Amino acid sequence: MGILFTKYFADMGFEVTGHDIDNQKKVRASVKSDSLIGSILQPDYVLLCTPTKATPEIIRLISKEMKRGAFLIEISSEKSKTVPALSKTPSKINPICIHPMFGPGIKKIKGRNIICIPIKDAKMELATTKKLFPGANFVTIDSTEHDKKIALILGLTHLMNLAFANILARDETITLTEKMSGTTFKAQKIIAESILTETPELINTIISNPELRKYGEEFWRDIGRLLADSQEGKREDVMNYVKACQEKISKNVDLNKSSKKLSTMVNLIDK
C-alpha cells in the first residue's frame, strides 16, 4: 500500500518523503529517507503503511517527534490494537484512523470505500480525510464495530478462499479442471488467487481478528450440516435451507441481477 499511496499523493502534487525498514526496497518517493525519525520531522501528513503488530509501537515512537499540527494517519485492517495507541498521542498532533477498503492494484481511488474511525475530533478527522481522498465513499464507525464488520467482510472471505486455494493447490489435474469450469468456479478461483498476492503477515492479521471466531464457527457448523444432510439423502432439509437463505438475501438484493453481474464479470475477464 505504501507504493500506491506514494504515487497517489505525488500525483496530487505533494512532495512525498518515503521510508522503508527494508533499505533494499526501491521507495518511489520524491525524497527517500534512510531514517524513520528523519522522515517524519517536517511533513504535514505522516501515513503509516506498516504491519499491524508493529504499528502501535511506531505510533508511540514517532508521534512525540512529529511537528505541531501535523496529521498522523493509520490504515491497518484491525483497529483494536492501533486505536488505543492513537488515542494516547500528544495533543500537538492530529491522529486519523482510516481503513481503505481496496488493495494496491486499483487504478483510482474515486468511488472506493474508506472507513473512518473517530479518535479525538471526528468532524475534523473526516473533513481532512475527505480532502485527501476526494471522490471516495466514506463510512464512520467506532473501532469495536469496525473489527466486527471486518471479521465478516475480510476475515471470513479470506478464511474461505485460503482453504479453497489450498484444495486447488492439491489438484494434480488443475489444467483439466480449468478447461471444464464455468462462471462460478472461474470467479471463485480468481478471488482466491488474488488473496494469495497478499503477504502472509497481512493474511494472518486478517484471520487473527478475534471477532472472526464467531463467523468461522457458524460457517463450520453450516458446512457440516449441509454436507451431512446432502450425503444422507435429506433432500427436504437441504432444500429448506436453500429456500430460507434465498428468502432472506432477496429482501435486500435482486438475485437475478447478481447472477447477471457474475456473467458480465467473467465475460470481461475471458476477453
XYZ file of C-alpha atoms in Angstrom:
271
model
C 0.000 0.000 0.000
C 2.960 2.293 0.535
C 3.759 2.277 -3.187
C 0.125 3.020 -4.064
C -0.136 5.987 -1.705
C 3.295 7.320 -2.646
C 2.207 7.542 -6.279
C -1.256 8.812 -5.367
C -0.043 11.745 -3.274
C 2.792 12.560 -5.672
C 0.209 12.769 -8.473
C -1.823 15.136 -6.257
C 1.166 17.469 -6.101
C 2.548 16.577 -2.680
C 6.268 16.234 -2.074
C 6.461 12.701 -0.707
C 9.189 11.509 1.635
C 9.356 7.725 1.797
C 10.967 5.418 4.321
C 11.002 1.623 4.431
C 12.590 -0.526 7.109
C 13.862 -2.725 4.264
C 16.507 -0.493 2.701
C 16.795 -2.873 -0.249
C 13.327 -1.900 -1.442
C 13.007 0.850 -4.007
C 10.979 3.609 -2.385
C 9.320 5.540 -5.185
C 9.120 8.898 -3.482
C 10.172 12.478 -4.170
C 12.667 12.095 -1.331
C 13.959 8.827 0.136
C 14.874 8.833 3.818
C 17.101 6.238 5.451
C 15.842 7.271 8.889
C 12.361 6.697 10.290
C 12.573 9.666 12.641
C 14.220 11.824 9.991
C 11.378 11.113 7.598
C 8.607 12.315 9.934
C 10.051 15.535 11.404
C 8.795 18.000 8.759
C 5.833 16.531 6.819
C 2.323 17.887 7.341
C 0.940 14.369 6.906
C 2.517 11.095 8.034
C 0.853 7.974 6.614
C 1.742 4.625 8.182
C 1.661 1.577 5.896
C 3.111 -0.802 8.466
C 2.305 -4.298 9.810
C -0.489 -4.090 12.391
C 1.628 -5.803 15.046
C 4.338 -3.144 14.798
C 2.070 -0.122 14.331
C 1.263 0.753 17.991
C 4.954 0.967 18.877
C 5.706 3.013 15.750
C 2.881 5.408 16.674
C 4.320 5.802 20.171
C 7.805 6.357 18.797
C 7.091 8.920 16.086
C 4.121 10.852 17.481
C 6.242 12.728 20.013
C 8.748 13.691 17.303
C 6.278 14.993 14.705
C 5.842 18.722 14.272
C 2.955 20.570 15.887
C -0.243 20.495 13.829
C 0.827 17.526 11.703
C -1.536 14.654 10.921
C -0.674 11.044 11.750
C -2.715 8.686 9.547
C -3.020 4.977 10.335
C -4.558 2.492 7.861
C -4.385 -1.020 9.378
C -7.149 -3.612 8.943
C -7.588 -4.331 12.671
C -8.217 -1.380 14.970
C -8.291 -2.943 18.447
C -4.504 -2.647 18.663
C -3.957 0.703 16.949
C -6.799 2.908 18.225
C -5.564 2.882 21.864
C -2.128 3.990 20.652
C -3.597 6.788 18.525
C -5.744 7.950 21.441
C -2.606 8.460 23.549
C -0.734 10.602 21.014
C 0.418 14.075 22.125
C -2.135 16.878 21.778
C 0.197 18.744 19.405
C -0.606 16.325 16.541
C -3.839 15.173 14.905
C -4.378 11.397 14.727
C -6.516 9.999 11.912
C -7.604 6.370 11.758
C -8.900 5.009 8.458
C -9.245 1.672 6.702
C -9.052 1.935 2.905
C -11.208 -0.888 1.528
C -9.076 -1.535 -1.532
C -5.730 -3.032 -2.409
C -2.596 -1.790 -4.166
C -3.812 -2.956 -7.575
C -6.508 -0.310 -8.043
C -6.119 2.387 -10.705
C -8.087 5.134 -8.965
C -9.471 5.871 -5.511
C -12.598 7.670 -6.719
C -15.673 5.624 -5.832
C -13.767 3.355 -3.430
C -14.796 2.891 0.205
C -12.803 4.317 3.096
C -13.810 3.576 6.691
C -13.148 6.332 9.243
C -12.714 5.527 12.937
C -13.024 8.611 15.196
C -10.148 9.202 17.610
C -10.299 12.702 19.127
C -12.183 15.058 16.793
C -14.446 13.044 14.498
C -15.638 16.015 12.430
C -12.147 17.350 11.732
C -10.729 13.896 11.062
C -13.440 13.103 8.499
C -13.076 16.503 6.817
C -9.313 16.030 6.490
C -9.735 12.523 5.100
C -12.255 13.762 2.524
C -9.802 16.465 1.469
C -7.031 13.918 0.981
C -9.229 11.411 -0.861
C -11.768 13.398 -2.906
C -14.333 11.268 -4.681
C -14.090 8.306 -2.311
C -17.045 6.967 -0.315
C -16.829 7.312 3.466
C -18.322 5.351 6.370
C -17.743 6.369 10.009
C -17.830 3.648 12.674
C -16.180 3.035 16.051
C -13.255 0.643 16.405
C -15.203 -2.179 18.063
C -17.895 -2.263 15.390
C -15.234 -1.884 12.703
C -13.461 -5.055 13.789
C -16.767 -6.953 13.972
C -17.724 -5.947 10.430
C -14.234 -6.550 9.049
C -14.292 -10.066 10.506
C -17.151 -10.767 8.087
C -16.047 -8.588 5.170
C -12.386 -9.646 5.096
C -11.875 -12.336 7.724
C -14.451 -14.882 6.614
C -13.817 -14.318 2.897
C -10.066 -14.762 3.396
C -10.593 -17.865 5.538
C -12.899 -19.471 2.961
C -10.727 -18.638 -0.017
C -7.496 -19.662 1.686
C -8.927 -23.134 2.303
C -10.310 -23.222 -1.256
C -6.909 -22.233 -2.671
C -5.217 -24.975 -0.667
C -7.582 -27.562 -2.153
C -6.837 -26.208 -5.648
C -3.120 -26.460 -4.929
C -3.528 -30.186 -4.332
C -5.360 -30.736 -7.631
C -2.832 -32.531 -9.847
C -5.030 -32.065 -12.930
C -5.820 -28.359 -12.422
C -5.440 -27.636 -16.153
C -8.269 -30.056 -16.925
C -10.327 -28.606 -14.072
C -9.955 -25.119 -15.558
C -10.941 -26.321 -19.039
C -14.123 -27.832 -17.624
C -15.041 -24.866 -15.399
C -17.930 -22.426 -15.684
C -18.510 -18.891 -14.426
C -18.842 -19.721 -10.713
C -15.565 -21.630 -10.500
C -13.681 -19.074 -12.605
C -14.798 -16.177 -10.422
C -14.068 -18.026 -7.183
C -10.634 -19.121 -8.404
C -9.680 -15.557 -9.342
C -10.743 -14.267 -5.920
C -8.733 -16.984 -4.159
C -5.668 -16.316 -6.316
C -5.860 -12.559 -5.754
C -5.908 -13.089 -1.983
C -2.697 -15.096 -2.332
C -0.943 -11.981 -3.687
C -1.170 -10.502 -0.178
C 1.670 -11.072 2.249
C 1.373 -13.987 4.706
C 1.705 -11.424 7.504
C -1.315 -9.439 6.272
C -3.425 -12.565 5.782
C -2.513 -13.729 9.285
C -3.543 -10.338 10.695
C -6.897 -10.503 8.910
C -7.812 -14.020 10.035
C -6.418 -13.473 13.557
C -9.173 -10.935 14.230
C -10.810 -12.258 17.454
C -14.221 -11.316 16.059
C -13.764 -13.889 13.270
C -14.161 -16.866 15.609
C -17.948 -16.397 15.759
C -18.357 -16.348 11.968
C -15.854 -19.150 11.485
C -17.714 -21.414 13.893
C -21.063 -20.606 12.243
C -19.581 -21.353 8.831
C -18.098 -24.634 10.075
C -21.457 -25.713 11.541
C -23.333 -24.871 8.343
C -20.803 -26.689 6.152
C -21.087 -29.767 8.363
C -24.867 -29.626 8.361
C -25.195 -29.216 4.588
C -22.632 -31.908 3.859
C -24.232 -34.391 6.250
C -27.804 -33.709 5.105
C -26.969 -33.872 1.406
C -24.889 -37.037 1.684
C -27.504 -38.743 3.854
C -30.260 -38.024 1.344
C -32.105 -35.469 3.485
C -33.362 -33.657 0.406
C -36.093 -31.652 2.125
C -33.719 -30.349 4.797
C -31.248 -29.144 2.175
C -33.980 -27.536 0.056
C -35.473 -25.776 3.078
C -32.024 -24.440 3.986
C -31.554 -23.080 0.446
C -35.060 -21.575 0.303
C -34.615 -19.846 3.667
C -31.313 -18.390 2.501
C -32.823 -17.221 -0.800
C -35.727 -15.579 1.006
C -33.562 -13.689 3.493
C -30.952 -12.490 0.992
C -33.517 -11.452 -1.632
C -35.016 -8.933 0.806
C -32.024 -6.667 0.129
C -30.664 -7.937 -3.198
C -32.054 -8.827 -6.618
C -30.554 -12.296 -7.025
C -31.180 -12.352 -10.780
C -29.190 -9.134 -11.174
C -26.375 -10.656 -9.141
C -26.281 -13.654 -11.472
C -26.130 -11.364 -14.499
C -23.319 -9.338 -12.906
C -21.312 -12.513 -12.368
C -21.713 -13.492 -16.027
C -20.720 -9.989 -17.135
C -17.619 -10.042 -14.921
C -16.438 -13.400 -16.229
C -17.161 -12.420 -19.837
C -14.944 -9.348 -19.409
C -12.188 -11.496 -17.933
C -12.409 -14.001 -20.793
C -11.971 -11.325 -23.479
